[in-house]
Amino acid sequence: MMSKILKFLYPLRRDGSSGIPHLAPVEGLDLFMPLSHTFPPFYRTNCLVLGDPGEKCILVDPSPLNRKVFRALLKSLRSLNRTFNEIFITHHHLDHHHLAPALAGLLKVPLSMSRITAEQLLKRHGHSYFRDVEVVQASEGDIITRCNHSDVRVLEVPGHDAGQLALAPDSMEWFLAGDLIQSIGTVVVGGELGDMAEYYRSLERIIQLDPQWVIPSHGNPMKSTSHVKKTLNHRKQREKQILQLYSKGYSPEQMVEIIYRGTNKRLWPLALENIKAHIKAASTSGVSGTEHSLV
Ligand SMILES: [Zn+2]
């Protein structure tokens, strides 16, 4: 189903027999969609390859579901005939770095990420997680390569996750937004590292930068920031609804049943986090909270 939609929108191709969908939505970008540890309806995390010939070639968020998908992704990557220089991890959630250290070891390249992401990965997966792989810290304003003759910079975009980083060329031809936005459904902000107020600010930053394409980690690249604007409005409306129910005495659990009635029940625990984040933010600052990926 997803392949049919993508074929309609973009010149979709499957490389050799790897079976992994591959798009080239913008000049200079290759986007693979391997199966990953993510939530329905996507089941896949976008893995981006960027960098002009002669510049550093960066691989973003390779996170194959298992060894079989790992091998298929490797086959797809090798079909590009590129020499990879670095693996960039947008944030610490499992569906963005699973097996990335193994891939970095195989390709003999460093992993780059924010300081917070590195700390979280070590905390959650143990001090041997990076093994012999070099880890490079990436921060706001760093230039990591050039794409279509424009410097590609790191942007710090907390909200969904405290250490999340985005990438965009100075030309603003595109903006790699990671989990700040997705093409279908709602990003859920919650947990100890989510923050709704920061999430709002990060979305507003994308809108202000006004890129031609917004590339999410799950789903299709989106033309213009119209979907980002729609998402921001949706979140603010949802917050209003939650606070109204809260003022009438409904518990967060009861709110999940009311608000997310038509949503896959697998996602209800995330929805509950989201609701609690809205309530917490409203009770501490008057506005806001945190998100993760409820779709
Ligand atoms: Zn995430």
PDB file of C-alpha atoms and ligand atoms in Angstrom:
ATOM      1  CA  MET A   1       0.000   0.000   0.000  1.00  0.00           C
ATOM      2  CA  MET A   2       2.677   2.455   1.073  1.00  0.00           C
ATOM      3  CA  SER A   3       4.810   1.562  -1.970  1.00  0.00           C
ATOM      4  CA  LYS A   4       1.883   2.322  -4.266  1.00  0.00           C
ATOM      5  CA  ILE A   5       1.406   5.737  -2.684  1.00  0.00           C
ATOM      6  CA  LEU A   6       5.095   6.531  -2.929  1.00  0.00           C
ATOM      7  CA  LYS A   7       5.266   5.391  -6.539  1.00  0.00           C
ATOM      8  CA  PHE A   8       2.509   7.801  -7.346  1.00  0.00           C
ATOM      9  CA  LEU A   9       4.256  10.724  -5.705  1.00  0.00           C
ATOM     10  CA  TYR A  10       7.939  10.087  -6.392  1.00  0.00           C
ATOM     11  CA  PRO A  11      10.220   8.137  -8.712  1.00  0.00           C
ATOM     12  CA  LEU A  12      10.262   5.163  -6.349  1.00  0.00           C
ATOM     13  CA  ARG A  13      12.641   2.357  -7.103  1.00  0.00           C
ATOM     14  CA  ARG A  14      13.807  -0.727  -5.294  1.00  0.00           C
ATOM     15  CA  ASP A  15      17.520  -1.345  -5.462  1.00  0.00           C
ATOM     16  CA  GLY A  16      18.469  -4.707  -6.844  1.00  0.00           C
ATOM     17  CA  SER A  17      16.743  -7.325  -4.742  1.00  0.00           C
ATOM     18  CA  SER A  18      17.139  -5.573  -1.387  1.00  0.00           C
ATOM     19  CA  GLY A  19      13.401  -4.786  -1.309  1.00  0.00           C
ATOM     20  CA  ILE A  20      13.901  -1.517   0.542  1.00  0.00           C
ATOM     21  CA  PRO A  21      11.917   1.434  -0.881  1.00  0.00           C
ATOM     22  CA  HIS A  22      14.196   4.183  -2.179  1.00  0.00           C
ATOM     23  CA  LEU A  23      13.253   7.751  -3.031  1.00  0.00           C
ATOM     24  CA  ALA A  24      15.194  10.689  -4.408  1.00  0.00           C
ATOM     25  CA  PRO A  25      12.770  13.491  -3.460  1.00  0.00           C
ATOM     26  CA  VAL A  26      15.279  16.361  -3.748  1.00  0.00           C
ATOM     27  CA  GLU A  27      18.447  16.658  -5.815  1.00  0.00           C
ATOM     28  CA  GLY A  28      21.417  15.349  -3.859  1.00  0.00           C
ATOM     29  CA  LEU A  29      19.376  13.288  -1.387  1.00  0.00           C
ATOM     30  CA  ASP A  30      18.752   9.560  -1.324  1.00  0.00           C
ATOM     31  CA  LEU A  31      16.134   8.281   1.073  1.00  0.00           C
ATOM     32  CA  PHE A  32      15.765   4.621   2.039  1.00  0.00           C
ATOM     33  CA  MET A  33      12.886   3.246   4.083  1.00  0.00           C
ATOM     34  CA  PRO A  34      14.008   0.104   5.901  1.00  0.00           C
ATOM     35  CA  LEU A  35      11.712  -1.671   8.356  1.00  0.00           C
ATOM     36  CA  SER A  36      12.505  -0.555  11.909  1.00  0.00           C
ATOM     37  CA  HIS A  37      11.347  -0.694  15.526  1.00  0.00           C
ATOM     38  CA  THR A  38       8.755   2.011  15.029  1.00  0.00           C
ATOM     39  CA  PHE A  39       5.019   2.254  15.556  1.00  0.00           C
ATOM     40  CA  PRO A  40       2.202   1.605  13.100  1.00  0.00           C
ATOM     41  CA  PRO A  41       1.168   2.684  10.507  1.00  0.00           C
ATOM     42  CA  PHE A  42       4.705   3.307   9.263  1.00  0.00           C
ATOM     43  CA  TYR A  43       6.824   0.359  10.459  1.00  0.00           C
ATOM     44  CA  ARG A  44       9.792   2.083   8.783  1.00  0.00           C
ATOM     45  CA  THR A  45      12.324   4.797   9.644  1.00  0.00           C
ATOM     46  CA  ASN A  46      13.679   6.995   6.872  1.00  0.00           C
ATOM     47  CA  CYS A  47      17.415   6.631   6.353  1.00  0.00           C
ATOM     48  CA  LEU A  48      18.876   9.560   4.429  1.00  0.00           C
ATOM     49  CA  VAL A  49      22.107   9.746   2.425  1.00  0.00           C
ATOM     50  CA  LEU A  50      23.416  13.250   1.750  1.00  0.00           C
ATOM     51  CA  GLY A  51      26.521  15.085   0.615  1.00  0.00           C
ATOM     52  CA  ASP A  52      27.734  16.340  -2.768  1.00  0.00           C
ATOM     53  CA  PRO A  53      30.384  14.305  -4.623  1.00  0.00           C
ATOM     54  CA  GLY A  54      33.753  15.226  -3.122  1.00  0.00           C
ATOM     55  CA  GLU A  55      32.136  16.317   0.166  1.00  0.00           C
ATOM     56  CA  LYS A  56      31.495  14.201   3.267  1.00  0.00           C
ATOM     57  CA  CYS A  57      28.844  11.573   2.649  1.00  0.00           C
ATOM     58  CA  ILE A  58      26.541  11.359   5.671  1.00  0.00           C
ATOM     59  CA  LEU A  59      24.142   8.559   6.514  1.00  0.00           C
ATOM     60  CA  VAL A  60      21.290   9.631   8.800  1.00  0.00           C
ATOM     61  CA  ASP A  61      19.437   7.315  11.226  1.00  0.00           C
ATOM     62  CA  PRO A  62      20.133   3.880   9.766  1.00  0.00           C
ATOM     63  CA  SER A  63      18.031   1.726  12.082  1.00  0.00           C
ATOM     64  CA  PRO A  64      17.210  -1.636  10.517  1.00  0.00           C
ATOM     65  CA  LEU A  65      14.705  -3.831  12.340  1.00  0.00           C
ATOM     66  CA  ASN A  66      16.971  -6.894  12.433  1.00  0.00           C
ATOM     67  CA  ARG A  67      20.028  -8.486  10.816  1.00  0.00           C
ATOM     68  CA  LYS A  68      18.101  -9.430   7.689  1.00  0.00           C
ATOM     69  CA  VAL A  69      17.010  -5.818   7.123  1.00  0.00           C
ATOM     70  CA  PHE A  70      20.545  -4.718   8.040  1.00  0.00           C
ATOM     71  CA  ARG A  71      21.951  -6.784   5.162  1.00  0.00           C
ATOM     72  CA  ALA A  72      19.295  -5.483   2.765  1.00  0.00           C
ATOM     73  CA  LEU A  73      20.043  -1.888   3.761  1.00  0.00           C
ATOM     74  CA  LEU A  74      23.749  -2.448   3.285  1.00  0.00           C
ATOM     75  CA  LYS A  75      23.057  -3.782  -0.202  1.00  0.00           C
ATOM     76  CA  SER A  76      20.976  -0.686  -1.000  1.00  0.00           C
ATOM     77  CA  LEU A  77      23.678   1.640   0.323  1.00  0.00           C
ATOM     78  CA  ARG A  78      26.394  -0.111  -1.682  1.00  0.00           C
ATOM     79  CA  SER A  79      24.294   0.314  -4.838  1.00  0.00           C
ATOM     80  CA  LEU A  80      24.949   4.069  -4.550  1.00  0.00           C
ATOM     81  CA  ASN A  81      28.697   3.538  -5.045  1.00  0.00           C
ATOM     82  CA  ARG A  82      29.494   6.112  -2.373  1.00  0.00           C
ATOM     83  CA  THR A  83      32.156   6.157   0.309  1.00  0.00           C
ATOM     84  CA  PHE A  84      30.433   6.917   3.608  1.00  0.00           C
ATOM     85  CA  ASN A  85      32.179   9.234   6.059  1.00  0.00           C
ATOM     86  CA  GLU A  86      29.818   9.494   9.026  1.00  0.00           C
ATOM     87  CA  ILE A  87      26.584   8.204  10.555  1.00  0.00           C
ATOM     88  CA  PHE A  88      24.439  10.949  12.073  1.00  0.00           C
ATOM     89  CA  ILE A  89      21.878  10.012  14.747  1.00  0.00           C
ATOM     90  CA  THR A  90      19.019  12.481  15.233  1.00  0.00           C
ATOM     91  CA  HIS A  91      17.966  11.318  18.743  1.00  0.00           C
ATOM     92  CA  HIS A  92      18.122   8.483  21.217  1.00  0.00           C
ATOM     93  CA  HIS A  93      14.902   6.551  20.449  1.00  0.00           C
ATOM     94  CA  LEU A  94      15.546   2.960  19.400  1.00  0.00           C
ATOM     95  CA  ASP A  95      13.958   3.291  15.953  1.00  0.00           C
ATOM     96  CA  HIS A  96      16.695   5.796  15.016  1.00  0.00           C
ATOM     97  CA  HIS A  97      19.901   3.985  15.947  1.00  0.00           C
ATOM     98  CA  HIS A  98      19.191   0.255  16.223  1.00  0.00           C
ATOM     99  CA  LEU A  99      22.251  -1.557  14.796  1.00  0.00           C
ATOM    100  CA  ALA A 100      23.808   1.805  13.801  1.00  0.00           C
ATOM    101  CA  PRO A 101      26.959   1.100  15.893  1.00  0.00           C
ATOM    102  CA  ALA A 102      27.376  -2.212  14.051  1.00  0.00           C
ATOM    103  CA  LEU A 103      27.001  -0.435  10.712  1.00  0.00           C
ATOM    104  CA  ALA A 104      29.485   2.255  11.794  1.00  0.00           C
ATOM    105  CA  GLY A 105      31.976  -0.469  12.701  1.00  0.00           C
ATOM    106  CA  LEU A 106      31.497  -2.185   9.355  1.00  0.00           C
ATOM    107  CA  LEU A 107      31.836   1.032   7.347  1.00  0.00           C
ATOM    108  CA  LYS A 108      34.663   2.265   9.623  1.00  0.00           C
ATOM    109  CA  VAL A 109      32.997   5.643  10.188  1.00  0.00           C
ATOM    110  CA  PRO A 110      32.244   7.660  13.358  1.00  0.00           C
ATOM    111  CA  LEU A 111      28.789   8.174  14.826  1.00  0.00           C
ATOM    112  CA  SER A 112      27.765  11.787  15.402  1.00  0.00           C
ATOM    113  CA  MET A 113      24.980  12.962  17.709  1.00  0.00           C
ATOM    114  CA  SER A 114      24.192  15.500  20.407  1.00  0.00           C
ATOM    115  CA  ARG A 115      25.816  15.257  23.837  1.00  0.00           C
ATOM    116  CA  ILE A 116      22.411  14.429  25.368  1.00  0.00           C
ATOM    117  CA  THR A 117      21.780  11.640  22.858  1.00  0.00           C
ATOM    118  CA  ALA A 118      25.200  10.090  23.549  1.00  0.00           C
ATOM    119  CA  GLU A 119      24.541  10.228  27.298  1.00  0.00           C
ATOM    120  CA  GLN A 120      21.109   8.648  26.898  1.00  0.00           C
ATOM    121  CA  LEU A 121      22.384   5.843  24.693  1.00  0.00           C
ATOM    122  CA  LEU A 122      25.122   4.967  27.186  1.00  0.00           C
ATOM    123  CA  LYS A 123      22.663   5.177  30.066  1.00  0.00           C
ATOM    124  CA  ARG A 124      20.091   2.928  28.391  1.00  0.00           C
ATOM    125  CA  HIS A 125      22.290   0.458  26.500  1.00  0.00           C
ATOM    126  CA  GLY A 126      25.405   0.295  28.647  1.00  0.00           C
ATOM    127  CA  HIS A 127      28.946   1.582  28.255  1.00  0.00           C
ATOM    128  CA  SER A 128      29.832  -1.042  25.662  1.00  0.00           C
ATOM    129  CA  TYR A 129      27.121   0.230  23.291  1.00  0.00           C
ATOM    130  CA  PHE A 130      29.585   2.131  21.090  1.00  0.00           C
ATOM    131  CA  ARG A 131      32.317  -0.471  21.496  1.00  0.00           C
ATOM    132  CA  ASP A 132      35.230   0.573  19.263  1.00  0.00           C
ATOM    133  CA  VAL A 133      33.230   3.158  17.328  1.00  0.00           C
ATOM    134  CA  GLU A 134      34.275   6.795  17.549  1.00  0.00           C
ATOM    135  CA  VAL A 135      31.531   9.145  18.753  1.00  0.00           C
ATOM    136  CA  VAL A 136      31.591  12.775  17.607  1.00  0.00           C
ATOM    137  CA  GLN A 137      29.517  15.449  19.288  1.00  0.00           C
ATOM    138  CA  ALA A 138      27.298  17.573  17.038  1.00  0.00           C
ATOM    139  CA  SER A 139      25.860  20.928  18.111  1.00  0.00           C
ATOM    140  CA  GLU A 140      23.811  23.852  16.815  1.00  0.00           C
ATOM    141  CA  GLY A 141      25.412  25.537  13.793  1.00  0.00           C
ATOM    142  CA  ASP A 142      27.954  22.809  12.970  1.00  0.00           C
ATOM    143  CA  ILE A 143      28.437  22.330   9.227  1.00  0.00           C
ATOM    144  CA  ILE A 144      28.489  18.598   8.543  1.00  0.00           C
ATOM    145  CA  THR A 145      28.703  18.550   4.736  1.00  0.00           C
ATOM    146  CA  ARG A 146      27.502  20.336   1.602  1.00  0.00           C
ATOM    147  CA  CYS A 147      24.452  19.395  -0.386  1.00  0.00           C
ATOM    148  CA  ASN A 148      23.545  20.782  -3.796  1.00  0.00           C
ATOM    149  CA  HIS A 149      26.371  23.353  -3.224  1.00  0.00           C
ATOM    150  CA  SER A 150      24.961  24.580   0.098  1.00  0.00           C
ATOM    151  CA  ASP A 151      26.391  24.062   3.604  1.00  0.00           C
ATOM    152  CA  VAL A 152      24.319  21.617   5.650  1.00  0.00           C
ATOM    153  CA  ARG A 153      24.037  22.676   9.293  1.00  0.00           C
ATOM    154  CA  VAL A 154      22.977  21.064  12.532  1.00  0.00           C
ATOM    155  CA  LEU A 155      19.956  22.555  14.331  1.00  0.00           C
ATOM    156  CA  GLU A 156      18.972  21.736  17.897  1.00  0.00           C
ATOM    157  CA  VAL A 157      15.223  20.996  17.969  1.00  0.00           C
ATOM    158  CA  PRO A 158      14.173  19.709  21.417  1.00  0.00           C
ATOM    159  CA  GLY A 159      10.583  18.924  22.344  1.00  0.00           C
ATOM    160  CA  HIS A 160       9.957  15.401  21.101  1.00  0.00           C
ATOM    161  CA  ASP A 161      13.273  14.395  22.672  1.00  0.00           C
ATOM    162  CA  ALA A 162      15.665  16.611  24.631  1.00  0.00           C
ATOM    163  CA  GLY A 163      18.723  15.898  22.502  1.00  0.00           C
ATOM    164  CA  GLN A 164      17.104  15.870  19.086  1.00  0.00           C
ATOM    165  CA  LEU A 165      19.001  17.385  16.163  1.00  0.00           C
ATOM    166  CA  ALA A 166      17.758  18.377  12.719  1.00  0.00           C
ATOM    167  CA  LEU A 167      19.725  19.041   9.518  1.00  0.00           C
ATOM    168  CA  ALA A 168      19.136  21.617   6.791  1.00  0.00           C
ATOM    169  CA  PRO A 169      21.182  23.295   4.038  1.00  0.00           C
ATOM    170  CA  ASP A 170      21.544  27.086   4.199  1.00  0.00           C
ATOM    171  CA  SER A 171      19.528  27.210   0.964  1.00  0.00           C
ATOM    172  CA  MET A 172      16.549  25.754   2.931  1.00  0.00           C
ATOM    173  CA  GLU A 173      15.842  23.498  -0.008  1.00  0.00           C
ATOM    174  CA  TRP A 174      14.881  20.907   2.612  1.00  0.00           C
ATOM    175  CA  PHE A 175      14.694  20.393   6.361  1.00  0.00           C
ATOM    176  CA  LEU A 176      15.254  17.012   7.962  1.00  0.00           C
ATOM    177  CA  ALA A 177      12.827  17.226  10.872  1.00  0.00           C
ATOM    178  CA  GLY A 178      13.208  13.735  12.352  1.00  0.00           C
ATOM    179  CA  ASP A 179      10.354  12.960  14.735  1.00  0.00           C
ATOM    180  CA  LEU A 180       9.140  16.547  15.124  1.00  0.00           C
ATOM    181  CA  ILE A 181       6.590  15.855  12.428  1.00  0.00           C
ATOM    182  CA  GLN A 182       5.280  12.914  10.451  1.00  0.00           C
ATOM    183  CA  SER A 183       3.280  12.745   7.250  1.00  0.00           C
ATOM    184  CA  ILE A 184       0.310  10.908   8.847  1.00  0.00           C
ATOM    185  CA  GLY A 185      -1.025  11.032  12.408  1.00  0.00           C
ATOM    186  CA  THR A 186       0.106  12.961  15.436  1.00  0.00           C
ATOM    187  CA  VAL A 187       3.492  13.116  17.074  1.00  0.00           C
ATOM    188  CA  VAL A 188       3.080  12.368  20.760  1.00  0.00           C
ATOM    189  CA  VAL A 189       5.188  14.342  23.172  1.00  0.00           C
ATOM    190  CA  GLY A 190       5.781  12.738  26.543  1.00  0.00           C
ATOM    191  CA  GLY A 191       8.161  11.054  28.925  1.00  0.00           C
ATOM    192  CA  GLU A 192      10.955  12.564  30.957  1.00  0.00           C
ATOM    193  CA  LEU A 193      12.766  13.977  27.903  1.00  0.00           C
ATOM    194  CA  GLY A 194       9.772  15.443  26.119  1.00  0.00           C
ATOM    195  CA  ASP A 195       8.652  19.017  26.530  1.00  0.00           C
ATOM    196  CA  MET A 196       5.572  20.483  24.877  1.00  0.00           C
ATOM    197  CA  ALA A 197       6.678  24.120  25.126  1.00  0.00           C
ATOM    198  CA  GLU A 198       9.973  23.278  23.415  1.00  0.00           C
ATOM    199  CA  TYR A 199       8.109  21.162  20.879  1.00  0.00           C
ATOM    200  CA  TYR A 200       5.956  24.142  19.943  1.00  0.00           C
ATOM    201  CA  ARG A 201       9.067  26.335  19.646  1.00  0.00           C
ATOM    202  CA  SER A 202      10.818  23.791  17.405  1.00  0.00           C
ATOM    203  CA  LEU A 203       7.795  23.598  15.072  1.00  0.00           C
ATOM    204  CA  GLU A 204       7.619  27.391  15.000  1.00  0.00           C
ATOM    205  CA  ARG A 205      11.298  27.474  14.074  1.00  0.00           C
ATOM    206  CA  ILE A 206      10.697  25.244  11.041  1.00  0.00           C
ATOM    207  CA  ILE A 207       7.779  27.440   9.974  1.00  0.00           C
ATOM    208  CA  GLN A 208       9.928  30.562  10.315  1.00  0.00           C
ATOM    209  CA  LEU A 209      12.821  29.027   8.315  1.00  0.00           C
ATOM    210  CA  ASP A 210      10.296  28.126   5.600  1.00  0.00           C
ATOM    211  CA  PRO A 211      12.087  25.224   3.836  1.00  0.00           C
ATOM    212  CA  GLN A 212      10.847  24.027   0.442  1.00  0.00           C
ATOM    213  CA  TRP A 213      10.615  20.414   1.679  1.00  0.00           C
ATOM    214  CA  VAL A 214      10.141  19.012   5.163  1.00  0.00           C
ATOM    215  CA  ILE A 215      11.510  15.492   5.516  1.00  0.00           C
ATOM    216  CA  PRO A 216      10.171  13.474   8.454  1.00  0.00           C
ATOM    217  CA  SER A 217      11.677  10.283   9.873  1.00  0.00           C
ATOM    218  CA  HIS A 218       8.448   8.404   9.193  1.00  0.00           C
ATOM    219  CA  GLY A 219       6.428   8.818   6.009  1.00  0.00           C
ATOM    220  CA  ASN A 220       6.811  10.838   2.845  1.00  0.00           C
ATOM    221  CA  PRO A 221       8.730  14.104   2.400  1.00  0.00           C
ATOM    222  CA  MET A 222       6.297  17.016   2.469  1.00  0.00           C
ATOM    223  CA  LYS A 223       6.307  20.074   0.200  1.00  0.00           C
ATOM    224  CA  SER A 224       6.378  23.395   2.131  1.00  0.00           C
ATOM    225  CA  THR A 225       5.595  23.863   5.837  1.00  0.00           C
ATOM    226  CA  SER A 226       1.814  23.639   5.502  1.00  0.00           C
ATOM    227  CA  HIS A 227       1.662  20.296   7.328  1.00  0.00           C
ATOM    228  CA  VAL A 228       3.896  21.667  10.111  1.00  0.00           C
ATOM    229  CA  LYS A 229       1.486  24.582  10.559  1.00  0.00           C
ATOM    230  CA  LYS A 230      -1.461  22.191  10.589  1.00  0.00           C
ATOM    231  CA  THR A 231       0.259  19.990  13.183  1.00  0.00           C
ATOM    232  CA  LEU A 232       1.052  22.938  15.453  1.00  0.00           C
ATOM    233  CA  ASN A 233      -2.580  24.093  15.320  1.00  0.00           C
ATOM    234  CA  HIS A 234      -3.785  20.544  15.950  1.00  0.00           C
ATOM    235  CA  ARG A 235      -1.568  20.235  19.034  1.00  0.00           C
ATOM    236  CA  LYS A 236      -2.844  23.510  20.442  1.00  0.00           C
ATOM    237  CA  GLN A 237      -6.465  22.466  19.843  1.00  0.00           C
ATOM    238  CA  ARG A 238      -5.782  19.105  21.482  1.00  0.00           C
ATOM    239  CA  GLU A 239      -4.268  20.874  24.483  1.00  0.00           C
ATOM    240  CA  LYS A 240      -7.396  22.991  24.810  1.00  0.00           C
ATOM    241  CA  GLN A 241      -9.579  19.857  24.693  1.00  0.00           C
ATOM    242  CA  ILE A 242      -7.464  18.103  27.352  1.00  0.00           C
ATOM    243  CA  LEU A 243      -7.555  21.056  29.693  1.00  0.00           C
ATOM    244  CA  GLN A 244     -11.332  21.378  29.278  1.00  0.00           C
ATOM    245  CA  LEU A 245     -11.818  17.695  30.187  1.00  0.00           C
ATOM    246  CA  TYR A 246      -9.370  18.096  33.058  1.00  0.00           C
ATOM    247  CA  SER A 247     -11.340  20.997  34.460  1.00  0.00           C
ATOM    248  CA  LYS A 248     -14.489  18.796  34.360  1.00  0.00           C
ATOM    249  CA  GLY A 249     -12.749  16.176  36.515  1.00  0.00           C
ATOM    250  CA  TYR A 250     -11.860  13.530  33.913  1.00  0.00           C
ATOM    251  CA  SER A 251      -8.753  11.448  34.672  1.00  0.00           C
ATOM    252  CA  PRO A 252      -5.988  11.107  32.027  1.00  0.00           C
ATOM    253  CA  GLU A 253      -7.024   7.457  31.511  1.00  0.00           C
ATOM    254  CA  GLN A 254     -10.648   8.466  30.843  1.00  0.00           C
ATOM    255  CA  MET A 255      -9.424  11.157  28.446  1.00  0.00           C
ATOM    256  CA  VAL A 256      -7.516   8.579  26.375  1.00  0.00           C
ATOM    257  CA  GLU A 257     -10.749   6.638  25.842  1.00  0.00           C
ATOM    258  CA  ILE A 258     -12.608   9.778  24.820  1.00  0.00           C
ATOM    259  CA  ILE A 259      -9.978  11.483  22.656  1.00  0.00           C
ATOM    260  CA  TYR A 260      -8.254   8.466  21.082  1.00  0.00           C
ATOM    261  CA  ARG A 261     -11.320   6.229  20.709  1.00  0.00           C
ATOM    262  CA  GLY A 262     -10.649   5.503  17.025  1.00  0.00           C
ATOM    263  CA  THR A 263      -6.887   5.027  17.433  1.00  0.00           C
ATOM    264  CA  ASN A 264      -4.968   1.740  17.567  1.00  0.00           C
ATOM    265  CA  LYS A 265      -4.990   0.691  21.260  1.00  0.00           C
ATOM    266  CA  ARG A 266      -1.292  -0.155  21.028  1.00  0.00           C
ATOM    267  CA  LEU A 267      -0.734   3.581  20.970  1.00  0.00           C
ATOM    268  CA  TRP A 268      -2.859   4.401  23.996  1.00  0.00           C
ATOM    269  CA  PRO A 269       0.050   4.270  26.484  1.00  0.00           C
ATOM    270  CA  LEU A 270       1.793   6.941  24.398  1.00  0.00           C
ATOM    271  CA  ALA A 271      -1.423   8.935  24.210  1.00  0.00           C
ATOM    272  CA  LEU A 272      -1.639   8.786  27.993  1.00  0.00           C
ATOM    273  CA  GLU A 273       1.906  10.184  28.246  1.00  0.00           C
ATOM    274  CA  ASN A 274       0.927  12.953  25.900  1.00  0.00           C
ATOM    275  CA  ILE A 275      -2.127  13.887  27.929  1.00  0.00           C
ATOM    276  CA  LYS A 276      -0.145  13.888  31.178  1.00  0.00           C
ATOM    277  CA  ALA A 277       2.490  16.098  29.546  1.00  0.00           C
ATOM    278  CA  HIS A 278      -0.129  18.637  28.528  1.00  0.00           C
ATOM    279  CA  ILE A 279      -1.594  18.690  32.043  1.00  0.00           C
ATOM    280  CA  LYS A 280       1.834  18.914  33.674  1.00  0.00           C
ATOM    281  CA  ALA A 281       2.934  21.735  31.406  1.00  0.00           C
ATOM    282  CA  ALA A 282      -0.276  23.651  31.928  1.00  0.00           C
ATOM    283  CA  SER A 283      -0.002  23.306  35.698  1.00  0.00           C
ATOM    284  CA  THR A 284       3.615  24.468  35.813  1.00  0.00           C
ATOM    285  CA  SER A 285       3.815  27.181  33.159  1.00  0.00           C
ATOM    286  CA  GLY A 286       0.341  27.915  31.968  1.00  0.00           C
ATOM    287  CA  VAL A 287       1.018  26.500  28.503  1.00  0.00           C
ATOM    288  CA  SER A 288       2.595  23.350  27.087  1.00  0.00           C
ATOM    289  CA  GLY A 289       4.434  19.842  27.511  1.00  0.00           C
ATOM    290  CA  THR A 290       6.393  17.040  25.594  1.00  0.00           C
ATOM    291  CA  GLU A 291       5.979  14.559  22.636  1.00  0.00           C
ATOM    292  CA  HIS A 292       6.823  11.204  21.108  1.00  0.00           C
ATOM    293  CA  SER A 293       5.452   9.479  18.142  1.00  0.00           C
ATOM    294  CA  LEU A 294       1.804   8.590  18.474  1.00  0.00           C
ATOM    295  CA  VAL A 295       0.465   8.056  15.018  1.00  0.00           C
TER     296      VAL A 295
HETATM  297 ZN    ZN B   1      11.514   9.614  18.518  1.00  0.00          ZN
END
